[in-house]
PDB file of C-alpha atoms in Angstrom:
ATOM      1  CA  MET A  29      25.350 106.107 -20.153  1.00  0.00           C
ATOM      2  CA  LEU A  30      23.620 105.039 -23.864  1.00  0.00           C
ATOM      3  CA  GLU A  31      20.499 104.952 -22.058  1.00  0.00           C
ATOM      4  CA  SER A  32      20.476 108.304 -20.333  1.00  0.00           C
ATOM      5  CA  LEU A  33      21.656 109.557 -23.925  1.00  0.00           C
ATOM      6  CA  ASN A  34      18.288 107.964 -25.579  1.00  0.00           C
ATOM      7  CA  ARG A  35      16.023 109.865 -22.561  1.00  0.00           C
ATOM      8  CA  LYS A  36      18.128 113.300 -23.945  1.00  0.00           C
ATOM      9  CA  THR A  37      16.793 113.033 -27.590  1.00  0.00           C
ATOM     10  CA  GLU A  38      13.279 111.562 -26.395  1.00  0.00           C
ATOM     11  CA  ASP A  39      13.470 115.083 -24.270  1.00  0.00           C
ATOM     12  CA  LEU A  40      14.092 116.538 -27.127  1.00  0.00           C
ATOM     13  CA  THR A  41      11.784 115.534 -28.925  1.00  0.00           C
ATOM     14  CA  VAL A  42       9.826 116.461 -26.300  1.00  0.00           C
ATOM     15  CA  ASP A  43      10.350 120.206 -26.870  1.00  0.00           C
ATOM     16  CA  SER A  44      11.554 120.696 -30.867  1.00  0.00           C
ATOM     17  CA  LYS A  45       7.907 120.659 -30.739  1.00  0.00           C
ATOM     18  CA  SER A  46       6.875 122.686 -28.819  1.00  0.00           C
ATOM     19  CA  LYS A  47       9.535 125.390 -29.892  1.00  0.00           C
ATOM     20  CA  GLU A  48      10.247 127.430 -32.508  1.00  0.00           C
ATOM     21  CA  GLU A  49      12.777 126.069 -34.703  1.00  0.00           C
ATOM     22  CA  GLU A  50      14.404 129.639 -35.294  1.00  0.00           C
ATOM     23  CA  GLU A  51      14.536 132.624 -32.443  1.00  0.00           C
ATOM     24  CA  GLU A  52      14.824 136.479 -33.887  1.00  0.00           C
ATOM     25  CA  VAL A  53      18.608 137.418 -32.568  1.00  0.00           C
ATOM     26  CA  PRO A  54      19.244 140.113 -31.206  1.00  0.00           C
ATOM     27  CA  ALA A  55      21.739 142.637 -32.705  1.00  0.00           C
ATOM     28  CA  GLY A  56      25.538 141.081 -31.527  1.00  0.00           C
ATOM     29  CA  GLN A  57      23.561 138.378 -29.011  1.00  0.00           C
ATOM     30  CA  VAL A  58      24.448 135.406 -29.674  1.00  0.00           C
ATOM     31  CA  VAL A  59      21.776 132.535 -29.042  1.00  0.00           C
ATOM     32  CA  LYS A  60      22.103 128.596 -29.386  1.00  0.00           C
ATOM     33  CA  LYS A  61      19.472 127.952 -31.695  1.00  0.00           C
ATOM     34  CA  THR A  62      17.748 124.165 -31.878  1.00  0.00           C
ATOM     35  CA  PHE A  63      17.379 121.841 -35.612  1.00  0.00           C
ATOM     36  CA  LYS A  64      14.378 119.587 -35.512  1.00  0.00           C
ATOM     37  CA  LYS A  65      15.226 115.751 -38.358  1.00  0.00           C
ATOM     38  CA  LEU A  66      18.528 116.273 -38.565  1.00  0.00           C
ATOM     39  CA  CYS A  67      20.673 113.655 -37.958  1.00  0.00           C
ATOM     40  CA  VAL A  68      23.973 113.018 -37.591  1.00  0.00           C
ATOM     41  CA  LEU A  69      26.155 109.433 -37.867  1.00  0.00           C
ATOM     42  CA  VAL A  70      29.570 108.428 -35.520  1.00  0.00           C
ATOM     43  CA  VAL A  71      31.124 106.145 -36.660  1.00  0.00           C
ATOM     44  CA  ASP A  72      34.247 105.139 -34.956  1.00  0.00           C
ATOM     45  CA  ASP A  73      35.626 102.555 -32.965  1.00  0.00           C
ATOM     46  CA  ASP A  74      35.874 104.148 -30.217  1.00  0.00           C
ATOM     47  CA  ARG A  75      33.265 103.926 -27.185  1.00  0.00           C
ATOM     48  CA  SER A  76      34.636 107.587 -25.954  1.00  0.00           C
ATOM     49  CA  CYS A  77      34.644 109.975 -28.689  1.00  0.00           C
ATOM     50  CA  ARG A  78      31.564 108.300 -30.103  1.00  0.00           C
ATOM     51  CA  SER A  79      29.972 108.781 -26.531  1.00  0.00           C
ATOM     52  CA  LEU A  80      31.757 112.635 -26.453  1.00  0.00           C
ATOM     53  CA  TYR A  81      30.235 113.450 -29.814  1.00  0.00           C
ATOM     54  CA  MET A  82      27.026 111.790 -29.289  1.00  0.00           C
ATOM     55  CA  GLY A  83      27.078 114.384 -26.567  1.00  0.00           C
ATOM     56  CA  PHE A  84      27.918 117.210 -28.414  1.00  0.00           C
ATOM     57  CA  ILE A  85      25.242 116.574 -31.039  1.00  0.00           C
ATOM     58  CA  GLN A  86      22.451 115.863 -28.435  1.00  0.00           C
ATOM     59  CA  MET A  87      23.309 119.797 -26.814  1.00  0.00           C
ATOM     60  CA  ARG A  88      23.497 121.007 -30.414  1.00  0.00           C
ATOM     61  CA  GLY A  89      19.398 119.338 -30.792  1.00  0.00           C
ATOM     62  CA  ALA A  90      19.998 117.438 -33.237  1.00  0.00           C
ATOM     63  CA  PHE A  91      19.719 113.315 -33.350  1.00  0.00           C
ATOM     64  CA  PRO A  92      22.755 111.144 -33.067  1.00  0.00           C
ATOM     65  CA  TYR A  93      23.318 107.568 -34.502  1.00  0.00           C
ATOM     66  CA  MET A  94      26.490 105.258 -33.761  1.00  0.00           C
ATOM     67  CA  ALA A  95      27.757 102.983 -36.013  1.00  0.00           C
ATOM     68  CA  GLU A  96      31.546 101.190 -35.221  1.00  0.00           C
ATOM     69  CA  ASN A  97      33.180 100.517 -38.069  1.00  0.00           C
ATOM     70  CA  GLY A  98      33.439 101.649 -42.366  1.00  0.00           C
ATOM     71  CA  GLU A  99      31.188  98.936 -42.618  1.00  0.00           C
ATOM     72  CA  GLU A 100      28.349  99.322 -40.451  1.00  0.00           C
ATOM     73  CA  ALA A 101      27.896 102.912 -42.109  1.00  0.00           C
ATOM     74  CA  VAL A 102      27.567 102.040 -45.615  1.00  0.00           C
ATOM     75  CA  ASN A 103      25.353  98.919 -44.504  1.00  0.00           C
ATOM     76  CA  LEU A 104      22.809 101.581 -42.707  1.00  0.00           C
ATOM     77  CA  TYR A 105      22.361 103.109 -46.013  1.00  0.00           C
ATOM     78  CA  ARG A 106      21.573 100.350 -47.979  1.00  0.00           C
ATOM     79  CA  ASP A 107      19.418  99.528 -45.807  1.00  0.00           C
ATOM     80  CA  GLY A 108      17.953 102.311 -46.470  1.00  0.00           C
ATOM     81  CA  GLN A 109      18.842 104.937 -42.824  1.00  0.00           C
ATOM     82  CA  THR A 110      19.966 107.998 -43.966  1.00  0.00           C
ATOM     83  CA  PHE A 111      21.360 111.120 -42.251  1.00  0.00           C
ATOM     84  CA  ASN A 112      22.184 114.999 -42.601  1.00  0.00           C
ATOM     85  CA  LEU A 113      25.828 114.391 -41.888  1.00  0.00           C
ATOM     86  CA  ILE A 114      28.218 111.814 -40.713  1.00  0.00           C
ATOM     87  CA  LEU A 115      31.197 112.207 -38.735  1.00  0.00           C
ATOM     88  CA  MET A 116      34.236 109.615 -40.128  1.00  0.00           C
ATOM     89  CA  ASP A 117      36.580 108.004 -37.934  1.00  0.00           C
ATOM     90  CA  ASN A 118      39.938 106.971 -40.463  1.00  0.00           C
ATOM     91  CA  GLU A 119      41.900 104.432 -38.442  1.00  0.00           C
ATOM     92  CA  MET A 120      38.479 101.523 -37.616  1.00  0.00           C
ATOM     93  CA  PRO A 121      38.266  98.037 -37.835  1.00  0.00           C
ATOM     94  CA  VAL A 122      36.551  96.183 -40.734  1.00  0.00           C
ATOM     95  CA  MET A 123      36.244  98.472 -43.016  1.00  0.00           C
ATOM     96  CA  ASP A 124      37.988 102.079 -42.863  1.00  0.00           C
ATOM     97  CA  GLY A 125      36.988 105.821 -43.184  1.00  0.00           C
ATOM     98  CA  VAL A 126      38.351 106.380 -45.932  1.00  0.00           C
ATOM     99  CA  SER A 127      37.159 103.385 -47.899  1.00  0.00           C
ATOM    100  CA  ALA A 128      33.829 103.965 -46.355  1.00  0.00           C
ATOM    101  CA  THR A 129      32.650 107.359 -47.648  1.00  0.00           C
ATOM    102  CA  LYS A 130      35.080 106.587 -50.816  1.00  0.00           C
ATOM    103  CA  GLU A 131      31.997 103.820 -50.963  1.00  0.00           C
ATOM    104  CA  LEU A 132      29.161 105.866 -49.835  1.00  0.00           C
ATOM    105  CA  ARG A 133      29.459 108.076 -52.578  1.00  0.00           C
ATOM    106  CA  ASP A 134      29.618 104.786 -55.241  1.00  0.00           C
ATOM    107  CA  LEU A 135      26.629 103.762 -53.856  1.00  0.00           C
ATOM    108  CA  GLY A 136      24.965 107.863 -55.095  1.00  0.00           C
ATOM    109  CA  VAL A 137      25.173 108.959 -50.862  1.00  0.00           C
ATOM    110  CA  THR A 138      24.935 113.227 -50.786  1.00  0.00           C
ATOM    111  CA  SER A 139      25.308 113.535 -47.530  1.00  0.00           C
ATOM    112  CA  MET A 140      27.996 115.683 -45.964  1.00  0.00           C
ATOM    113  CA  ILE A 141      30.735 113.555 -44.325  1.00  0.00           C
ATOM    114  CA  VAL A 142      33.588 114.585 -42.563  1.00  0.00           C
ATOM    115  CA  GLY A 143      36.790 112.746 -41.973  1.00  0.00           C
ATOM    116  CA  LEU A 144      38.071 113.368 -38.822  1.00  0.00           C
ATOM    117  CA  THR A 145      41.468 112.799 -38.895  1.00  0.00           C
ATOM    118  CA  SER A 146      44.578 112.551 -37.204  1.00  0.00           C
ATOM    119  CA  HIS A 147      47.721 112.910 -39.203  1.00  0.00           C
ATOM    120  CA  GLU A 148      47.710 115.577 -42.384  1.00  0.00           C
ATOM    121  CA  ASP A 149      48.652 113.705 -44.637  1.00  0.00           C
ATOM    122  CA  GLU A 150      44.386 111.438 -44.260  1.00  0.00           C
ATOM    123  CA  ASN A 151      43.088 115.184 -44.268  1.00  0.00           C
ATOM    124  CA  SER A 152      44.391 114.925 -49.584  1.00  0.00           C
ATOM    125  CA  VAL A 153      43.128 110.691 -49.223  1.00  0.00           C
ATOM    126  CA  PHE A 154      39.586 111.955 -47.444  1.00  0.00           C
ATOM    127  CA  MET A 155      39.550 114.656 -49.863  1.00  0.00           C
ATOM    128  CA  GLU A 156      39.865 112.687 -53.003  1.00  0.00           C
ATOM    129  CA  ALA A 157      37.491 109.742 -51.806  1.00  0.00           C
ATOM    130  CA  GLY A 158      34.073 112.208 -51.300  1.00  0.00           C
ATOM    131  CA  ALA A 159      34.742 114.123 -47.527  1.00  0.00           C
ATOM    132  CA  ASP A 160      33.805 117.599 -47.598  1.00  0.00           C
ATOM    133  CA  HIS A 161      35.551 118.245 -45.335  1.00  0.00           C
ATOM    134  CA  CYS A 162      38.275 116.584 -42.630  1.00  0.00           C
ATOM    135  CA  LEU A 163      38.524 118.193 -38.994  1.00  0.00           C
ATOM    136  CA  ALA A 164      41.670 117.283 -37.103  1.00  0.00           C
ATOM    137  CA  LYS A 165      41.389 114.680 -33.559  1.00  0.00           C
ATOM    138  CA  PRO A 166      40.784 116.061 -31.244  1.00  0.00           C
ATOM    139  CA  ILE A 167      37.332 117.379 -32.043  1.00  0.00           C
ATOM    140  CA  THR A 168      35.419 120.516 -30.252  1.00  0.00           C
ATOM    141  CA  PHE A 169      31.823 121.737 -29.243  1.00  0.00           C
ATOM    142  CA  GLU A 170      32.404 124.089 -31.828  1.00  0.00           C
ATOM    143  CA  ASN A 171      34.094 121.655 -34.112  1.00  0.00           C
ATOM    144  CA  ILE A 172      29.479 120.260 -34.350  1.00  0.00           C
ATOM    145  CA  TYR A 173      28.093 124.022 -33.478  1.00  0.00           C
ATOM    146  CA  LEU A 174      29.696 124.794 -36.710  1.00  0.00           C
ATOM    147  CA  LEU A 175      29.617 122.293 -39.328  1.00  0.00           C
ATOM    148  CA  ILE A 176      25.928 122.211 -38.449  1.00  0.00           C
ATOM    149  CA  GLU A 177      25.137 125.658 -38.965  1.00  0.00           C
ATOM    150  CA  GLN A 178      26.437 125.020 -42.101  1.00  0.00           C
ATOM    151  CA  LEU A 179      24.020 122.192 -42.587  1.00  0.00           C
ATOM    152  CA  LYS A 180      20.899 124.969 -41.745  1.00  0.00           C
ATOM    153  CA  ASP A 181      22.429 127.167 -43.787  1.00  0.00           C
ATOM    154  CA  GLU A 182      22.656 125.127 -46.920  1.00  0.00           C
ATOM    155  CA  GLY A 183      19.385 123.231 -45.808  1.00  0.00           C
TER     156      GLY A 183
ATOM    157  CA  LEU B   6      21.124 126.590   7.037  1.00  0.00           C
ATOM    158  CA  HIS B   7      24.838 128.094   7.425  1.00  0.00           C
ATOM    159  CA  ALA B   8      26.564 125.633   8.469  1.00  0.00           C
ATOM    160  CA  MET B   9      25.178 124.160   5.477  1.00  0.00           C
ATOM    161  CA  ASN B  10      26.443 127.220   3.734  1.00  0.00           C
ATOM    162  CA  THR B  11      29.779 127.041   4.920  1.00  0.00           C
ATOM    163  CA  VAL B  12      30.319 123.146   3.880  1.00  0.00           C
ATOM    164  CA  VAL B  13      28.982 124.075   0.193  1.00  0.00           C
ATOM    165  CA  ALA B  14      31.206 126.894  -0.041  1.00  0.00           C
ATOM    166  CA  GLN B  15      33.779 125.097   1.554  1.00  0.00           C
ATOM    167  CA  LEU B  16      33.595 121.986  -0.532  1.00  0.00           C
ATOM    168  CA  GLN B  17      32.906 124.434  -3.609  1.00  0.00           C
ATOM    169  CA  ARG B  18      36.402 126.070  -2.972  1.00  0.00           C
ATOM    170  CA  ARG B  19      38.008 121.872  -2.233  1.00  0.00           C
ATOM    171  CA  PHE B  20      36.496 120.880  -6.018  1.00  0.00           C
ATOM    172  CA  GLN B  21      37.902 123.805  -7.867  1.00  0.00           C
ATOM    173  CA  ASP B  22      41.180 123.986  -6.162  1.00  0.00           C
ATOM    174  CA  TYR B  23      41.274 120.442  -6.995  1.00  0.00           C
ATOM    175  CA  LEU B  24      40.389 120.419 -10.353  1.00  0.00           C
ATOM    176  CA  VAL B  25      42.577 123.346 -11.776  1.00  0.00           C
ATOM    177  CA  SER B  26      45.579 121.264  -9.730  1.00  0.00           C
ATOM    178  CA  LEU B  27      44.737 118.303 -12.309  1.00  0.00           C
ATOM    179  CA  TYR B  28      45.146 120.827 -14.851  1.00  0.00           C
ATOM    180  CA  GLN B  29      48.054 122.818 -14.380  1.00  0.00           C
ATOM    181  CA  GLN B  30      50.169 119.120 -13.171  1.00  0.00           C
ATOM    182  CA  GLY B  31      49.624 118.593 -16.995  1.00  0.00           C
ATOM    183  CA  PHE B  32      46.939 115.225 -16.217  1.00  0.00           C
ATOM    184  CA  LEU B  33      43.883 117.273 -18.077  1.00  0.00           C
ATOM    185  CA  ASP B  34      44.185 119.430 -21.131  1.00  0.00           C
ATOM    186  CA  ASN B  35      40.999 122.239 -22.502  1.00  0.00           C
ATOM    187  CA  GLN B  36      39.462 118.905 -24.058  1.00  0.00           C
ATOM    188  CA  PHE B  37      38.681 118.005 -21.218  1.00  0.00           C
ATOM    189  CA  THR B  38      36.935 121.081 -19.814  1.00  0.00           C
ATOM    190  CA  GLU B  39      34.676 120.120 -23.620  1.00  0.00           C
ATOM    191  CA  LEU B  40      33.337 117.448 -21.867  1.00  0.00           C
ATOM    192  CA  ARG B  41      32.951 119.194 -18.757  1.00  0.00           C
ATOM    193  CA  LYS B  42      30.372 121.539 -21.603  1.00  0.00           C
ATOM    194  CA  LEU B  43      28.206 118.424 -21.577  1.00  0.00           C
ATOM    195  CA  GLN B  44      27.547 117.920 -17.869  1.00  0.00           C
ATOM    196  CA  ASP B  45      23.644 119.386 -16.982  1.00  0.00           C
ATOM    197  CA  GLU B  46      21.268 118.345 -14.356  1.00  0.00           C
ATOM    198  CA  GLY B  47      19.840 116.007 -17.277  1.00  0.00           C
ATOM    199  CA  THR B  48      22.940 114.169 -17.583  1.00  0.00           C
ATOM    200  CA  PRO B  49      24.769 114.664 -13.817  1.00  0.00           C
ATOM    201  CA  ASP B  50      27.637 112.006 -14.500  1.00  0.00           C
ATOM    202  CA  PHE B  51      28.222 112.577 -18.777  1.00  0.00           C
ATOM    203  CA  VAL B  52      31.906 113.354 -17.416  1.00  0.00           C
ATOM    204  CA  ALA B  53      32.160 109.781 -14.886  1.00  0.00           C
ATOM    205  CA  GLU B  54      30.457 107.602 -17.885  1.00  0.00           C
ATOM    206  CA  VAL B  55      33.140 108.943 -20.693  1.00  0.00           C
ATOM    207  CA  VAL B  56      36.485 108.429 -19.013  1.00  0.00           C
ATOM    208  CA  SER B  57      34.624 104.829 -17.590  1.00  0.00           C
ATOM    209  CA  LEU B  58      34.575 103.717 -21.142  1.00  0.00           C
ATOM    210  CA  PHE B  59      38.372 105.142 -21.306  1.00  0.00           C
ATOM    211  CA  PHE B  60      39.133 103.764 -18.326  1.00  0.00           C
ATOM    212  CA  ASP B  61      38.271 100.800 -19.434  1.00  0.00           C
ATOM    213  CA  ASP B  62      39.115 100.775 -23.175  1.00  0.00           C
ATOM    214  CA  CYS B  63      43.009 101.745 -21.382  1.00  0.00           C
ATOM    215  CA  SER B  64      42.778  98.662 -19.732  1.00  0.00           C
ATOM    216  CA  LYS B  65      42.286  96.038 -22.803  1.00  0.00           C
ATOM    217  CA  LEU B  66      44.104  98.108 -25.289  1.00  0.00           C
ATOM    218  CA  ILE B  67      47.300  97.519 -21.958  1.00  0.00           C
ATOM    219  CA  ASN B  68      46.913  94.470 -21.923  1.00  0.00           C
ATOM    220  CA  SER B  69      46.611  93.220 -25.663  1.00  0.00           C
ATOM    221  CA  MET B  70      50.329  95.150 -26.120  1.00  0.00           C
ATOM    222  CA  SER B  71      51.560  93.884 -23.576  1.00  0.00           C
ATOM    223  CA  ARG B  72      50.948  89.931 -24.918  1.00  0.00           C
ATOM    224  CA  SER B  73      52.234  91.470 -28.113  1.00  0.00           C
ATOM    225  CA  LEU B  74      55.398  92.564 -27.244  1.00  0.00           C
ATOM    226  CA  GLU B  75      55.872  90.174 -24.736  1.00  0.00           C
ATOM    227  CA  ARG B  76      57.824  87.787 -26.700  1.00  0.00           C
ATOM    228  CA  PRO B  77      61.618  89.325 -28.161  1.00  0.00           C
ATOM    229  CA  GLU B  78      61.580  87.535 -31.275  1.00  0.00           C
ATOM    230  CA  ASN B  79      58.385  87.694 -31.637  1.00  0.00           C
ATOM    231  CA  VAL B  80      57.037  91.189 -31.873  1.00  0.00           C
ATOM    232  CA  ASP B  81      54.207  91.982 -33.466  1.00  0.00           C
ATOM    233  CA  PHE B  82      54.946  96.300 -34.538  1.00  0.00           C
ATOM    234  CA  LYS B  83      51.827  96.763 -36.374  1.00  0.00           C
ATOM    235  CA  GLN B  84      48.992  95.544 -33.905  1.00  0.00           C
ATOM    236  CA  VAL B  85      51.536  97.224 -31.341  1.00  0.00           C
ATOM    237  CA  ASP B  86      51.582 100.571 -33.230  1.00  0.00           C
ATOM    238  CA  SER B  87      48.049  99.830 -34.207  1.00  0.00           C
ATOM    239  CA  GLY B  88      46.811  99.533 -30.597  1.00  0.00           C
ATOM    240  CA  VAL B  89      49.189 103.087 -29.326  1.00  0.00           C
ATOM    241  CA  HIS B  90      47.185 104.951 -32.739  1.00  0.00           C
ATOM    242  CA  GLN B  91      43.477 103.922 -30.577  1.00  0.00           C
ATOM    243  CA  LEU B  92      44.616 105.218 -27.098  1.00  0.00           C
ATOM    244  CA  LYS B  93      46.024 108.053 -28.068  1.00  0.00           C
ATOM    245  CA  GLY B  94      43.728 109.373 -30.150  1.00  0.00           C
ATOM    246  CA  SER B  95      41.207 107.895 -26.522  1.00  0.00           C
ATOM    247  CA  SER B  96      43.088 109.914 -24.889  1.00  0.00           C
ATOM    248  CA  SER B  97      43.317 113.084 -26.669  1.00  0.00           C
ATOM    249  CA  SER B  98      39.433 113.173 -26.561  1.00  0.00           C
ATOM    250  CA  VAL B  99      38.959 113.341 -22.643  1.00  0.00           C
ATOM    251  CA  GLY B 100      41.969 115.255 -21.895  1.00  0.00           C
ATOM    252  CA  ALA B 101      43.940 112.630 -21.218  1.00  0.00           C
ATOM    253  CA  ARG B 102      46.833 114.919 -21.439  1.00  0.00           C
ATOM    254  CA  ARG B 103      50.142 112.989 -20.125  1.00  0.00           C
ATOM    255  CA  VAL B 104      48.609 109.395 -21.412  1.00  0.00           C
ATOM    256  CA  LYS B 105      48.838 111.589 -24.981  1.00  0.00           C
ATOM    257  CA  ASN B 106      51.896 112.636 -24.746  1.00  0.00           C
ATOM    258  CA  VAL B 107      53.500 109.248 -23.569  1.00  0.00           C
ATOM    259  CA  CYS B 108      51.640 107.881 -26.194  1.00  0.00           C
ATOM    260  CA  ILE B 109      54.307 109.921 -28.890  1.00  0.00           C
ATOM    261  CA  SER B 110      56.507 108.461 -27.375  1.00  0.00           C
ATOM    262  CA  PHE B 111      55.385 105.171 -28.045  1.00  0.00           C
ATOM    263  CA  LYS B 112      54.724 105.705 -31.037  1.00  0.00           C
ATOM    264  CA  GLU B 113      58.198 106.900 -32.338  1.00  0.00           C
ATOM    265  CA  CYS B 114      58.982 103.483 -30.548  1.00  0.00           C
ATOM    266  CA  CYS B 115      56.615 101.920 -32.319  1.00  0.00           C
ATOM    267  CA  ASP B 116      58.100 102.894 -35.644  1.00  0.00           C
ATOM    268  CA  VAL B 117      61.863 101.915 -35.397  1.00  0.00           C
ATOM    269  CA  GLN B 118      60.676  99.068 -33.753  1.00  0.00           C
ATOM    270  CA  ASN B 119      62.094  99.731 -30.136  1.00  0.00           C
ATOM    271  CA  ARG B 120      60.565  96.766 -27.878  1.00  0.00           C
ATOM    272  CA  GLU B 121      62.273  97.486 -24.659  1.00  0.00           C
ATOM    273  CA  GLY B 122      61.498 101.539 -25.597  1.00  0.00           C
ATOM    274  CA  CYS B 123      57.674 100.084 -26.373  1.00  0.00           C
ATOM    275  CA  LEU B 124      57.558  98.287 -23.377  1.00  0.00           C
ATOM    276  CA  ARG B 125      58.619 101.660 -21.046  1.00  0.00           C
ATOM    277  CA  CYS B 126      56.222 103.207 -22.060  1.00  0.00           C
ATOM    278  CA  LEU B 127      53.586 100.319 -22.033  1.00  0.00           C
ATOM    279  CA  GLN B 128      54.764 100.546 -18.067  1.00  0.00           C
ATOM    280  CA  GLN B 129      54.367 104.312 -18.894  1.00  0.00           C
ATOM    281  CA  VAL B 130      51.418 104.947 -20.139  1.00  0.00           C
ATOM    282  CA  ASP B 131      50.067 102.207 -17.238  1.00  0.00           C
ATOM    283  CA  TYR B 132      50.792 104.248 -14.405  1.00  0.00           C
ATOM    284  CA  GLU B 133      49.577 107.346 -16.155  1.00  0.00           C
ATOM    285  CA  TYR B 134      46.197 106.253 -17.035  1.00  0.00           C
ATOM    286  CA  LYS B 135      46.279 104.259 -13.272  1.00  0.00           C
ATOM    287  CA  MET B 136      47.270 107.758 -11.792  1.00  0.00           C
ATOM    288  CA  LEU B 137      44.303 109.646 -13.499  1.00  0.00           C
ATOM    289  CA  LYS B 138      41.792 107.234 -12.829  1.00  0.00           C
ATOM    290  CA  THR B 139      42.690 107.610  -9.344  1.00  0.00           C
ATOM    291  CA  LYS B 140      42.917 111.303  -9.541  1.00  0.00           C
ATOM    292  CA  LEU B 141      39.980 112.140 -11.046  1.00  0.00           C
ATOM    293  CA  GLN B 142      37.328 109.801  -9.198  1.00  0.00           C
ATOM    294  CA  ASP B 143      38.917 112.000  -6.384  1.00  0.00           C
ATOM    295  CA  LEU B 144      37.542 114.450  -7.712  1.00  0.00           C
ATOM    296  CA  PHE B 145      33.777 112.446  -8.804  1.00  0.00           C
ATOM    297  CA  ASN B 146      33.611 111.468  -5.276  1.00  0.00           C
ATOM    298  CA  LEU B 147      33.757 116.081  -4.790  1.00  0.00           C
ATOM    299  CA  GLU B 148      31.258 116.455  -6.895  1.00  0.00           C
ATOM    300  CA  GLN B 149      29.126 114.036  -5.458  1.00  0.00           C
ATOM    301  CA  GLN B 150      29.611 115.168  -1.603  1.00  0.00           C
ATOM    302  CA  ILE B 151      28.947 119.167  -3.455  1.00  0.00           C
ATOM    303  CA  VAL B 152      25.454 117.261  -4.634  1.00  0.00           C
ATOM    304  CA  GLN B 153      24.398 115.718  -0.964  1.00  0.00           C
ATOM    305  CA  ALA B 154      25.677 118.539   0.977  1.00  0.00           C
ATOM    306  CA  GLY B 155      23.289 120.381  -1.405  1.00  0.00           C
ATOM    307  CA  GLY B 156      25.050 122.914  -4.007  1.00  0.00           C
ATOM    308  CA  ALA B 157      25.494 122.518  -7.821  1.00  0.00           C
ATOM    309  CA  ILE B 158      29.070 121.699  -9.525  1.00  0.00           C
ATOM    310  CA  PRO B 159      30.081 124.587  -9.792  1.00  0.00           C
ATOM    311  CA  GLN B 160      31.684 126.468 -13.338  1.00  0.00           C
ATOM    312  CA  VAL B 161      35.573 126.787 -12.961  1.00  0.00           C
ATOM    313  CA  ASN B 162      37.728 128.121 -14.643  1.00  0.00           C
ATOM    314  CA  ILE B 163      40.976 127.222 -16.448  1.00  0.00           C
ATOM    315  CA  ASN B 164      42.847 129.518 -17.882  1.00  0.00           C
TER     316      ASN B 164
END
């Protein structure tokens, strides 16, 4: 399946080169827009969750990347990779999401970090660690859509 | 051609009714609808592949929790709790409603270190995920039959 997702990413790359980045929006209509080069890192130890979020991200026209735990996410940044958005689960082996968020902020990472929470009491801990937002699981396509819209507005 | 269209229509109707029944019987919730949004001609097996990962992980987690609960004098409730948390998260993300609901009860048993309660929940979660797996396999088989008959998978409005 990851192969099929990767193929879909390649298709998007080809399509995004030939399409306008923004479309005119007729009054009263919602038009799905796609964004070039928006990179989203999904950090979650659960395979089915990762696949789902990556599907949402690709559907929104962005490029998904994944890490299985907080340490992998931090190492990606140490290796010089950057992302526009990080979706960070909390409870993961090796390094949890709150710890990874703190470490990324300590490294000077300014990417938008969204904590994915299972309990309400995780929200304040995530925000104190430096997350920009928290979302309660399960994540929906609309959640991803609105986040990417926000990134576009800020960009 | 007319006969083929009739066959397709009948299969589509069966698919629709079956999918609706899975929601009505509580096997699935709205999050499964979110999953189905991601399936198209380019990724026709997306839902099947994601749920396959989920069922795979269910099996591994249940085995792990079973080992943790095996000896009454040495139950690792922290390990069990971790497994339940993971299972609750993944079942919630794919829309496996009954599995998720059992996990809620399971977590409560873990919190009070009730081994017997945990064992009952473990048995139930094992039953529910296997039941859902069978039901979804039947659904995917119907999808395949529709496609092989030359039809399209219908969009189903779940209210």
